[in-house]
Short mmCIF file of C-alpha atoms and ligand atoms in Angstrom, two decimals:
data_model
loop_
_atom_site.label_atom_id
_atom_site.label_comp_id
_atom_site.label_asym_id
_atom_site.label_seq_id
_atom_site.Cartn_x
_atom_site.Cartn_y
_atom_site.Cartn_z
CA UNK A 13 -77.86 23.40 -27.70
CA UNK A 14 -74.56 21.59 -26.71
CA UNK A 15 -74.92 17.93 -26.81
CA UNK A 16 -75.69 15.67 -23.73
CA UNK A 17 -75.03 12.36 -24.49
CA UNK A 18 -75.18 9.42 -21.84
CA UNK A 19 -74.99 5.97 -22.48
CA UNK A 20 -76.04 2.98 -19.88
CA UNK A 21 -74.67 -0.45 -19.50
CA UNK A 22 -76.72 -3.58 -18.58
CA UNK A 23 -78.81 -6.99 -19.98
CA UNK A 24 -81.42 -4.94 -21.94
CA UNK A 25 -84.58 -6.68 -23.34
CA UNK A 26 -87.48 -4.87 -25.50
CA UNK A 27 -90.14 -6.03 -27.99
CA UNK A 28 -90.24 -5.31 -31.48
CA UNK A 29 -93.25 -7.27 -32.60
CA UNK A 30 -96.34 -8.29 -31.32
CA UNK A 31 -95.42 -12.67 -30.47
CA UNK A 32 -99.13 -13.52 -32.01
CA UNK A 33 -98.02 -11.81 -35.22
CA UNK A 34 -94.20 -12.68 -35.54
CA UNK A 35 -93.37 -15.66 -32.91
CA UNK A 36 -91.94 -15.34 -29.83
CA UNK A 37 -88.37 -15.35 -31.09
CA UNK A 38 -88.96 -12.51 -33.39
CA UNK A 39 -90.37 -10.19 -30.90
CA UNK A 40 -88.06 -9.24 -28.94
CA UNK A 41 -83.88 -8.01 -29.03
CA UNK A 42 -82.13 -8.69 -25.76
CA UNK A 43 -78.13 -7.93 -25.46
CA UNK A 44 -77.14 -9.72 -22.35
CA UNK A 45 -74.57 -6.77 -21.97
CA UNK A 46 -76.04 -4.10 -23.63
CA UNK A 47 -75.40 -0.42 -24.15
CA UNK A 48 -77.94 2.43 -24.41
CA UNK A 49 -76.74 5.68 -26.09
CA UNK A 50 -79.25 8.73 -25.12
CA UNK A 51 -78.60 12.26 -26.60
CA UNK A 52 -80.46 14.76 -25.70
CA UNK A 53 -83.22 13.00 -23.93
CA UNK A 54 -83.48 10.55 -26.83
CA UNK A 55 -82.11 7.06 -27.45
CA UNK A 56 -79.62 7.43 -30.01
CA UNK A 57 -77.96 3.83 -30.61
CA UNK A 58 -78.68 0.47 -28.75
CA UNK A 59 -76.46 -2.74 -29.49
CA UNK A 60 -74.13 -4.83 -27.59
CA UNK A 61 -71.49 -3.18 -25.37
CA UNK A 62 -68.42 -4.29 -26.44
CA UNK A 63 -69.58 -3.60 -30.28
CA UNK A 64 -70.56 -0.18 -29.45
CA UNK A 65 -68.31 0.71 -26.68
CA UNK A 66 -65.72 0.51 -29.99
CA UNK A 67 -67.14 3.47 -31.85
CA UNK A 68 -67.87 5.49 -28.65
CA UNK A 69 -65.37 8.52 -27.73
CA UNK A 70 -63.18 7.03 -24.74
CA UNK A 71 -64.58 9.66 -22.15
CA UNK A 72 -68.16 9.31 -22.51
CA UNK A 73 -69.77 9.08 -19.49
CA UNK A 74 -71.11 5.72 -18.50
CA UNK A 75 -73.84 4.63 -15.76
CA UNK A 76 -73.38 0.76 -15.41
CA UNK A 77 -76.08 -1.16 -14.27
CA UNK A 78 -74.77 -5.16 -13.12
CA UNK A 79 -77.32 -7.14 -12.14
CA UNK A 80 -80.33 -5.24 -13.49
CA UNK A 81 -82.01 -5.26 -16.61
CA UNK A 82 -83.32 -2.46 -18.68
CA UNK A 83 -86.48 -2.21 -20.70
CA UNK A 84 -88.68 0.57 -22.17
CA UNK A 85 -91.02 2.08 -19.61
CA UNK A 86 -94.68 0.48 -18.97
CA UNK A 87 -97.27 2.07 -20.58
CA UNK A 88 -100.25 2.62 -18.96
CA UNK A 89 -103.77 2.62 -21.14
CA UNK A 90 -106.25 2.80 -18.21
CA UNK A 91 -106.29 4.60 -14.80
CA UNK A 92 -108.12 6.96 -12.69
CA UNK A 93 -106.34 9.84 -11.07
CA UNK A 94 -108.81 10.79 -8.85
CA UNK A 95 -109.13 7.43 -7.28
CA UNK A 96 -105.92 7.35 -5.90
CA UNK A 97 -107.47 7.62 -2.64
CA UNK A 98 -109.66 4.81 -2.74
CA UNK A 99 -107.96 1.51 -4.01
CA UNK A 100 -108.81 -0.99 -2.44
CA UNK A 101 -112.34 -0.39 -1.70
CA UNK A 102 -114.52 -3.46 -0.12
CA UNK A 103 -117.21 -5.60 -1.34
CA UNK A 104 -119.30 -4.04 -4.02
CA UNK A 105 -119.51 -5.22 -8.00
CA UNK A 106 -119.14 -2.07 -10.31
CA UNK A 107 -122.20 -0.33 -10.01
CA UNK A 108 -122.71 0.07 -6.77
CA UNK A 109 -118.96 0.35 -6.43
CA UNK A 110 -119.25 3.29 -8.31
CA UNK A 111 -122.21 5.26 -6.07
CA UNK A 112 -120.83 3.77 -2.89
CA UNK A 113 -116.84 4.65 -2.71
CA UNK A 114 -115.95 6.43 -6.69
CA UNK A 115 -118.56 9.06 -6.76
CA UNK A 116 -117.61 10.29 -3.21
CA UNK A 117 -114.16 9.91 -3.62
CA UNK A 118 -113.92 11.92 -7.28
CA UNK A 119 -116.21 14.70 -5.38
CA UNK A 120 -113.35 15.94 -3.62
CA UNK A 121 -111.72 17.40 -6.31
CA UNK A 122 -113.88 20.14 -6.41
CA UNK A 123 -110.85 21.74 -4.11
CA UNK A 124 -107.85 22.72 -6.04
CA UNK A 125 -105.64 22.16 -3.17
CA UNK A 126 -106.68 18.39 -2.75
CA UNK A 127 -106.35 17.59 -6.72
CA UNK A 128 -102.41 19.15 -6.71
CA UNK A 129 -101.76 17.17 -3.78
CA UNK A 130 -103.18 14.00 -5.37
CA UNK A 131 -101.54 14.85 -8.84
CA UNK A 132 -97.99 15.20 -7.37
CA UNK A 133 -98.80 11.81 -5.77
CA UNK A 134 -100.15 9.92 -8.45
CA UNK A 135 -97.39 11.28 -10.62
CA UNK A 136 -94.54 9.48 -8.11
CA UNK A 137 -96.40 6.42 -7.46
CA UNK A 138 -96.59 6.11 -11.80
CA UNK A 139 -92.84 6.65 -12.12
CA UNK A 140 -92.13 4.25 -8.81
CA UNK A 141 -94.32 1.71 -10.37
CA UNK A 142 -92.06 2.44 -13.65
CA UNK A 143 -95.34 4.04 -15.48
CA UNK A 144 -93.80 6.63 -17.66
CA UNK A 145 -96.99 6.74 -20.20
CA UNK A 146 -100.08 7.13 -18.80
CA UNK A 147 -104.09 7.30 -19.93
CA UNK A 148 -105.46 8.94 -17.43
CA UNK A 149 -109.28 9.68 -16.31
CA UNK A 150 -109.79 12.98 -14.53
CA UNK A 151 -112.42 13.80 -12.91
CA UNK A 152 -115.87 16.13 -13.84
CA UNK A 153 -113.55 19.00 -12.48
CA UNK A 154 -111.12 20.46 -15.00
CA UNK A 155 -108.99 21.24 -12.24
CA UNK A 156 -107.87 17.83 -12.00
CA UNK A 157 -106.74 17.76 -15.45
CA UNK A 158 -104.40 21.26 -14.92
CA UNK A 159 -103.08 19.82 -11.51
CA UNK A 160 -101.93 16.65 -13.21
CA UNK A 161 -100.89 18.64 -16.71
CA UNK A 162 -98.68 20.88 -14.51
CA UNK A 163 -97.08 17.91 -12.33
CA UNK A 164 -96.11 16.25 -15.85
CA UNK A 165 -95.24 19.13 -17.83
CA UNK A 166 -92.66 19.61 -14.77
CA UNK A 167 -90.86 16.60 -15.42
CA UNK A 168 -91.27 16.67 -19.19
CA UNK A 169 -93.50 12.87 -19.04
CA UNK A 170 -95.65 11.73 -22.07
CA UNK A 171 -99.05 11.96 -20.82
CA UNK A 172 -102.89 11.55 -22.05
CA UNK A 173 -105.65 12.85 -19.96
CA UNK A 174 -109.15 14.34 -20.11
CA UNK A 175 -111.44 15.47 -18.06
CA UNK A 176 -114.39 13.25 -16.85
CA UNK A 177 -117.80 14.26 -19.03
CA UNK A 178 -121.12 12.58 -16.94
CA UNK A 179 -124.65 14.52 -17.14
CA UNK A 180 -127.03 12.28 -15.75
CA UNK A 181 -127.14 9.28 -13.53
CA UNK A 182 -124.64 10.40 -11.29
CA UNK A 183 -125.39 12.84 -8.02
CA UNK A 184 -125.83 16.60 -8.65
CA UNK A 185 -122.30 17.40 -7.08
CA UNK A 186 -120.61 15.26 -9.69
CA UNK A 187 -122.45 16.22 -13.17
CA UNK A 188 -121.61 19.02 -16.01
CA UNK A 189 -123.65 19.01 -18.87
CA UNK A 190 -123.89 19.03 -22.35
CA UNK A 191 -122.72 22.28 -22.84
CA UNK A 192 -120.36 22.46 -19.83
CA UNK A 193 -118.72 19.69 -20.96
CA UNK A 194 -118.03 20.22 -24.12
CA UNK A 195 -116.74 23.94 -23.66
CA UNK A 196 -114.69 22.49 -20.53
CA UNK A 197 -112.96 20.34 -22.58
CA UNK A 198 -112.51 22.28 -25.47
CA UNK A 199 -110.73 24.93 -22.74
CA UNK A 200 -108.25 22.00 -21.58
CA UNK A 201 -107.66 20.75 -25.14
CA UNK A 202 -106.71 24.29 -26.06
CA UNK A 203 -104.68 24.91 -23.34
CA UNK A 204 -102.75 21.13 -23.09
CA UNK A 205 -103.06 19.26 -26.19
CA UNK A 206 -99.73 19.20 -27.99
CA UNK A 207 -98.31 20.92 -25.43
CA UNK A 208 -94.34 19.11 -24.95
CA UNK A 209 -95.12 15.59 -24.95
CA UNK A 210 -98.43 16.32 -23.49
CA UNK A 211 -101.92 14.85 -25.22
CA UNK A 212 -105.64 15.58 -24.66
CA UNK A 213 -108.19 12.57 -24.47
CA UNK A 214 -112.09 12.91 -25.14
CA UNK A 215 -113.92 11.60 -21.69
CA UNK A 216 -116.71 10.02 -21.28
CA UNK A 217 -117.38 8.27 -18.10
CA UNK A 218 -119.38 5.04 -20.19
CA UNK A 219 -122.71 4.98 -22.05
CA UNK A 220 -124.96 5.07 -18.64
CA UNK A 221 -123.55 8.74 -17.13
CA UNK A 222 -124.03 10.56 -20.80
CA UNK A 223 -127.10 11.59 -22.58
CA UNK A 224 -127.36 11.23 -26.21
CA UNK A 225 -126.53 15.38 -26.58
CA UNK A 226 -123.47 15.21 -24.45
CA UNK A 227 -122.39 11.96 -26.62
CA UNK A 228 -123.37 13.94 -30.01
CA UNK A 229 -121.08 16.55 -28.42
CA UNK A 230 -117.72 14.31 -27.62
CA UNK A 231 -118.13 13.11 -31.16
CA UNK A 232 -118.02 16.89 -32.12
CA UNK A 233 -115.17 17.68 -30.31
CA UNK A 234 -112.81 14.82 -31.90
CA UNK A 235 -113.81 16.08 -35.28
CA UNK A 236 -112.42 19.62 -34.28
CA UNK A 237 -109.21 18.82 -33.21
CA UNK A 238 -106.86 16.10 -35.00
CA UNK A 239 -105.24 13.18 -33.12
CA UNK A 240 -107.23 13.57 -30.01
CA UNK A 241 -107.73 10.74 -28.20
CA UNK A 242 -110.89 9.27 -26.52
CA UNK A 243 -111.20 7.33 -23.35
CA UNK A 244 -113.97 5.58 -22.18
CA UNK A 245 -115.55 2.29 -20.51
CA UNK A 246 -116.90 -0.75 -21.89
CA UNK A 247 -118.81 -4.02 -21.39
CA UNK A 248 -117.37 -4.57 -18.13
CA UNK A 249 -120.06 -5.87 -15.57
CA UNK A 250 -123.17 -7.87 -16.78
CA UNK A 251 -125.41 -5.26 -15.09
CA UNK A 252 -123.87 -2.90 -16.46
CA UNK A 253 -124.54 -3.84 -20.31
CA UNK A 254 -128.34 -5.18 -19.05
CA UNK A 255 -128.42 -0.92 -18.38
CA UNK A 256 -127.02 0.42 -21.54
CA UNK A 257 -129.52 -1.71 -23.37
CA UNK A 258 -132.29 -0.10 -21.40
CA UNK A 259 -131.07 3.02 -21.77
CA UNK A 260 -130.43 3.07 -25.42
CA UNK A 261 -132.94 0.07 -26.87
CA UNK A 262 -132.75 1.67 -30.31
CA UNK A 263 -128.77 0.85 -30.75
CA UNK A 264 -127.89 -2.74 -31.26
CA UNK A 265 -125.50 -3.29 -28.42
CA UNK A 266 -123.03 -1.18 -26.48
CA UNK A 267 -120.51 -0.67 -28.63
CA UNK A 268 -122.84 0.60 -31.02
CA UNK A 269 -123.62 3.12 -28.89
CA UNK A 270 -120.82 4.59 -29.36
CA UNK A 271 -120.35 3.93 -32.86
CA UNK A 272 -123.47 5.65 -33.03
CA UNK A 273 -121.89 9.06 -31.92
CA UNK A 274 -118.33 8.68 -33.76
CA UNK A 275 -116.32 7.48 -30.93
CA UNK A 276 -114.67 4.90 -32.02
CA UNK A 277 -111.23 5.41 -34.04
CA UNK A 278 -107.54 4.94 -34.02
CA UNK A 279 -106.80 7.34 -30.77
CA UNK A 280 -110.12 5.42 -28.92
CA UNK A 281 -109.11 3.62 -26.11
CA UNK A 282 -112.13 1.45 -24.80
CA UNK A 283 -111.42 0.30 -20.83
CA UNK A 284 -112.61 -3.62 -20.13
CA UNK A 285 -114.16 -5.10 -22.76
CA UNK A 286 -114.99 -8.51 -20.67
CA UNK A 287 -118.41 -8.67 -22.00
CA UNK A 288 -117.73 -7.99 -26.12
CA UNK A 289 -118.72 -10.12 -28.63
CA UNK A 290 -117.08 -11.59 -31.40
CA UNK A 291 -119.22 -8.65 -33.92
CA UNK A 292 -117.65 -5.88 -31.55
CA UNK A 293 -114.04 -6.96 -31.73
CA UNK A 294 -114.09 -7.17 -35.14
CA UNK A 295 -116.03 -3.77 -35.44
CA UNK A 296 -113.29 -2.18 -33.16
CA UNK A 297 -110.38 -3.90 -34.80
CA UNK A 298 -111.68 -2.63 -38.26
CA UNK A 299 -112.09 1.38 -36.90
CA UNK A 300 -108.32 0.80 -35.19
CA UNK A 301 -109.93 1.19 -31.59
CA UNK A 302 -107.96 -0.81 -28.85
CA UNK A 303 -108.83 -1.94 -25.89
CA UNK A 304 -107.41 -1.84 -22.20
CA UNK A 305 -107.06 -5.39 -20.42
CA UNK A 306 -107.54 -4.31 -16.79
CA UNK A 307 -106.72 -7.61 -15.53
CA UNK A 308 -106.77 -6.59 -10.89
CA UNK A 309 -109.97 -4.55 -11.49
CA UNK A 310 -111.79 -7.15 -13.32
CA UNK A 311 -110.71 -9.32 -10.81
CA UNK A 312 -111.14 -7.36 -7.83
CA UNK A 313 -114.67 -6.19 -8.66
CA UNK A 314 -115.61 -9.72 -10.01
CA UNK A 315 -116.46 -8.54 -13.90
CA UNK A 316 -115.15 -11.52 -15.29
CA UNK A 317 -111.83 -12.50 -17.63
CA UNK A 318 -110.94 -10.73 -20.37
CA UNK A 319 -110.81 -12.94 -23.77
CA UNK A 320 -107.33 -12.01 -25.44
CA UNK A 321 -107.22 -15.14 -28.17
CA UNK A 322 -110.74 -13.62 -29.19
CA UNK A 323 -108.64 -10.34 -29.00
CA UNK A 324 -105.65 -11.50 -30.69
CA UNK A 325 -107.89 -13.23 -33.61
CA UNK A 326 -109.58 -9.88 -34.84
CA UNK A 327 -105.62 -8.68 -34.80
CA UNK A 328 -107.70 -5.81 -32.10
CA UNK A 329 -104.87 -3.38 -30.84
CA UNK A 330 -104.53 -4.27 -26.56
CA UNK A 331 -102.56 -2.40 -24.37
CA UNK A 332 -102.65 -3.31 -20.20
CA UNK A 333 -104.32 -0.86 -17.82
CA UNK A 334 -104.04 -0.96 -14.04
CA UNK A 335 -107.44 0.76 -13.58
CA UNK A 336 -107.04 2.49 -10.28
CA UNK A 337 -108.83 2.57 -8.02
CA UNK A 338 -111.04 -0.37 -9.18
CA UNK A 339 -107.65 -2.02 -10.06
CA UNK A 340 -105.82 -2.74 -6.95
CA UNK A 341 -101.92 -1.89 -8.14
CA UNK A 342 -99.98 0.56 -9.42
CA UNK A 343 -97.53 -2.12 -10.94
CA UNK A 344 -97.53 -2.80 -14.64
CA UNK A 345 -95.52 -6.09 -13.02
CA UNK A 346 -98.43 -6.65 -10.54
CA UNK A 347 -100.90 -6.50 -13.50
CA UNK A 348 -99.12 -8.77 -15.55
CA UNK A 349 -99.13 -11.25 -12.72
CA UNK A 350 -102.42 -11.34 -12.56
CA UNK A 351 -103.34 -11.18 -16.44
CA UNK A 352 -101.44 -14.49 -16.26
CA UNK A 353 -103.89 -15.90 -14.13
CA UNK A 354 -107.00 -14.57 -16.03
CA UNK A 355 -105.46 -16.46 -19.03
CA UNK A 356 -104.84 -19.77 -16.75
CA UNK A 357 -108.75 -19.71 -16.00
CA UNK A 358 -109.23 -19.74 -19.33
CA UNK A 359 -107.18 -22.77 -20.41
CA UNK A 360 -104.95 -20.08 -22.29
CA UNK A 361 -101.11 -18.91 -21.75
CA UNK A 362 -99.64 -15.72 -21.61
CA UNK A 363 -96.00 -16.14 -22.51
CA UNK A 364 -93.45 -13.33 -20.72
CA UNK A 365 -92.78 -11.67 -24.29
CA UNK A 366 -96.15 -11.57 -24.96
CA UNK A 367 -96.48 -9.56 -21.21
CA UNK A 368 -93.61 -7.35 -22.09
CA UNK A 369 -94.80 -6.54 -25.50
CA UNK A 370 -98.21 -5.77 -23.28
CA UNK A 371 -97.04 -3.74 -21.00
CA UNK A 372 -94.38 -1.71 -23.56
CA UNK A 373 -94.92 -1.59 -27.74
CA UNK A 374 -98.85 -3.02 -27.54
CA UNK A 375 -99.65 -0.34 -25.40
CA UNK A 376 -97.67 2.50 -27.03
CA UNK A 377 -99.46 0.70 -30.30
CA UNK A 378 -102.38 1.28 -28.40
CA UNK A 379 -101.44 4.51 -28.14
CA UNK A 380 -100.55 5.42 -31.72
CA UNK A 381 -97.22 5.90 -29.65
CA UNK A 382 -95.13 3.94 -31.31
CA UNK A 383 -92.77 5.75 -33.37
CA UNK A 384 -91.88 7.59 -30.07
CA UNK A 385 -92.12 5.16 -27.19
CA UNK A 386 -92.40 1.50 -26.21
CA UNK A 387 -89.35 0.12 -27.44
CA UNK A 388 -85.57 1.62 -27.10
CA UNK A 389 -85.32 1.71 -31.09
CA UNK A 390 -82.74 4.58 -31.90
CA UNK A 391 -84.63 7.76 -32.55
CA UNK A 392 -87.37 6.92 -29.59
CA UNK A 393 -87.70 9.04 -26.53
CA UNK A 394 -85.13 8.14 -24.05
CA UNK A 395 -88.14 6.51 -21.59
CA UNK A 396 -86.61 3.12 -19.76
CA UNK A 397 -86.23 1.35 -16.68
CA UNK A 398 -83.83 -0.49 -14.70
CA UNK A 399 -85.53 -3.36 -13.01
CA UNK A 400 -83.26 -4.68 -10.09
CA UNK A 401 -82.91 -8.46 -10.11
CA UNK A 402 -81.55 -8.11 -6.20
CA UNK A 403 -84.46 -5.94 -5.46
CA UNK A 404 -85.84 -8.55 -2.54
CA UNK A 405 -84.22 -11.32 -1.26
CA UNK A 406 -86.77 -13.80 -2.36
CA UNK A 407 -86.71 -12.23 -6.05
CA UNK A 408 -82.15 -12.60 -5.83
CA UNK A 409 -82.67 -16.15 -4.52
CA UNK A 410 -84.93 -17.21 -7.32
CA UNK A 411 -83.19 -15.33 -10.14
CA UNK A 412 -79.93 -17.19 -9.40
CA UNK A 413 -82.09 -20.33 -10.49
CA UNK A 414 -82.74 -18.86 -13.55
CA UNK A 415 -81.69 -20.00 -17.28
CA UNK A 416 -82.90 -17.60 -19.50
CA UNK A 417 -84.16 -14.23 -20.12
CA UNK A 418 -87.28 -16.42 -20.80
CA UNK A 419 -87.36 -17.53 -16.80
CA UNK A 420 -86.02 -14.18 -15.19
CA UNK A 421 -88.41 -11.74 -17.11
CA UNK A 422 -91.50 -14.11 -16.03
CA UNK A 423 -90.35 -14.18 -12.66
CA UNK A 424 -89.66 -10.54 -12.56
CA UNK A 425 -93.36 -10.35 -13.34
CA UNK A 426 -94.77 -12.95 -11.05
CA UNK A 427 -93.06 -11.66 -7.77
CA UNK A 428 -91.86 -8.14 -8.98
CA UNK A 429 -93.36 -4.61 -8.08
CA UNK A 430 -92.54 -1.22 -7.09
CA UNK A 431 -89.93 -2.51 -5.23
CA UNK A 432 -88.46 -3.83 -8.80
CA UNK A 433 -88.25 -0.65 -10.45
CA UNK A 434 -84.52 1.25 -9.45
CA UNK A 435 -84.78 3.78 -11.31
CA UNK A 436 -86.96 5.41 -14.01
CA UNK A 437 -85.99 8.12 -16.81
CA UNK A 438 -87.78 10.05 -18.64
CA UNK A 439 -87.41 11.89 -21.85
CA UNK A 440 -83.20 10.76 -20.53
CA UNK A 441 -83.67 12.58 -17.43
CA UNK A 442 -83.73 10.50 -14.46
CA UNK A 443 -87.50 11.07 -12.90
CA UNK A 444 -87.34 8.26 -10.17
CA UNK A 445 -84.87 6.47 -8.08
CA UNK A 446 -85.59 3.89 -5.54
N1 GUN B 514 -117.26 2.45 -15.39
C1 GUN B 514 -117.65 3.73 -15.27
N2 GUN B 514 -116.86 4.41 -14.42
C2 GUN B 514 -115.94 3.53 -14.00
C3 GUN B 514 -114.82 3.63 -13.11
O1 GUN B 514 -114.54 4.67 -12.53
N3 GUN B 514 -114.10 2.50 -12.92
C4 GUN B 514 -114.39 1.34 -13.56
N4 GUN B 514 -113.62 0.28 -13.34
N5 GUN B 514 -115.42 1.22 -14.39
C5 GUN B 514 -116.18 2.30 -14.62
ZN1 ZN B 515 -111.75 2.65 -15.24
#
């Protein structure tokens, strides 16, 4: 294959630590005019332009980005695809949230028709939003899994999704079972996992929509298959936990439900976590789980503020999830903004590197992603952004007050969004332009 090598020019920031294991300083690399070589849909050398520019061929062809930064893409760890249609749903706390608007909404993916249409939508509004890795709930239909598969696949995106697994608790148009389940998502694994830069996640809804044989039966299928990942909600609502304890009195609390049936591990991505305890970080930090900080759904459906120090102490692996539709943005910016917040009503700061490594190299971490995204490290696919500091008036106005990479990156996530995001590539190619 001939060579297709591109290189872009522009301040370019990225983390390459976690700041509450290395110091702020130490986490990140920023070249105030940067270069970024891509070959072949990977990142081949990053550095400072003039140094670089020096050992390039004269005619290579350069895009030059002024004013505009470029990071690695946001990453993702928690959304719902099939709740695309429904953000911003009023007044109800989770569970009734969840019988009153979710259930209804996911129903209508029994059609084909209406989950490619929602796919190809929820595929744009990721790469708009600058998303170019993704953890992605289904629905119970495997349908929506192929639909969103085959909008990815199209555009070559790193992707992880699953179909939904519920049996009980749930209405009758909504449920598999057991066996359905588990020979659903054995068919999608088969036919997606490992496919290009495709990945297959285990799905449980949470603890309250699976009996003990369809749990027995997820923990099956990750033993089958290796480095499958498994997606599922936690401890998010008080009710919520009150009702796993009823349900399953003989386990000791909820994550030990699902210790109980194997799920936990280093491709186990647990959704909330407001509600842990000390004993169940450390017992998810020690099996290399991670969790996703969902900062405008636990917010917007009042299920409290997630406890990073407690997080950070365990050294638990936390990556940043928007959680459509309970979350109430698309923007990895938007849900940074208001992860600040959840930190200032807990006497606690979130510095901007600390949201960048968040949003980028904790969540590919996360992710077990990390040799291949989250950064712009040579070798790394060629996933990055270029955030526009002129994108709104207000945002070009306040930026010109700015005196450091420090001020503009928390600025760019305090009043930033869609709007922020110029362009997006993927895998080098260009998947998104404003
Ligand atoms: N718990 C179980 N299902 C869901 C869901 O769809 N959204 C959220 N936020 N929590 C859940
Ligand atoms: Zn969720």
């Amino acid at each position: 294959m001939p060579l297709t090598r591109k290189a872009y020019r522009a301040a370019i920031l990225h983390s390459i630590a976690d700041p509450a294991e290395v110091g702020i300083e130490a986490s990140y690399e920023y070249f105030e005019d940067g270069l970024l070589v891509v070959d072949n849909g990977q990142i081949s050398a990053l550095g400072h332009a003039s140094e670089l520019l020096a050992s390039l061929p004269a005619d290579i062809e350069i895009t030059h980005y002024p004013d505009a930064l470029i990071t690695p893409g946001f990453i993702d760890t928690h959304i719902h695809l099939p709740q695309t249609g429904m953000v911003g749903a009023y007044g109800e706390q989770l569970l009734d949230w969840l019988n009153t608007y979710t259930f209804p909404c996911e129903s209508q993916f029994a059609d084909r028709a209406h989950a490619e249409e929602v796919a190809e939508i929820f595929i744009k509004e990721l790469l708009r939003n600058g998303t170019t890795t993704a953890l992605v709930f289904g629905s119970v239909h495997p349908q929506s899994v192929n639909a969103f598969f085959e909008a990815a696949e199209k555009l070559d995106l790193r992707m992880i999704a699953g179909k939904v697994m519920m049996d009980r608790n749930a209405p009758d148009y909504l449920t598999d079972t057991a066996e359905s389940s588990y020979l659903e998502s054995k068919a999608l694994i088969e036919r997606w996992h490992g496919k290009g830069r495709l990945h297959y996640a285990v799905t449980p809804r949470f603890a309250p929509t699976s009996t003990p044989e369809q749990l027995t039966l997820a923990g099956q299928l990750l033993g089958e298959y290796p480095d499958l990942y498994m997606q599922t909600h936690i401890s998010e609502n008080l009710q919520e936990v009150e009702w796993v304890k009823e349900l399953f009195p003989e386990r000791k609390g909820y994550l030990d439900v699902y210790d109980h049936y194997q799920l936990l591990g280093e491709r186990s991505v647990f959704a909330h976590g407001v509600h842990l305890c000390d004993d169940e970080c450390a017992r998810l930090a020690q099996t290399g789980s991670a969790v996703a900080f969902c900062p405008t759904s636990n917010l917007f459906l009042g299920s409290g503020l997630f406890n990073l120090p407690m997080a950070e102490k365990h050294k638990l692996n936390v990556g940043l999830g928007t959680d459509v539709g309970g979350g109430t943005s698309f923007s990895l910016l938007q849900t940074l903004n208001e992860a600040y917040k959840v930190m200032q009503l807990q006497g606690a700061r979130l510095s901007p590197f600390k949201s960048l490594y968040l949003a980028t190299l904790g969540g590919a971490r996360a992710l077990r992603l990390e040799e291949r995204i989250g950064t712009l490290q040579p070798g790394t696919d060629a996933d990055f952004l270029v955030l526009d500091y002129n994108a709104t008036p207000l945002l070009s106005y306040r930026l010109k007050q700015s005196k450091s990479i420090a001020e503009t990156l928390f600025v760019l996530m305090t009043l930033g969004d869609d709007r922020t995001v110029a362009q997006t590539y993927a895998a080098g190619n260009l998947v998104h332009q404003r």
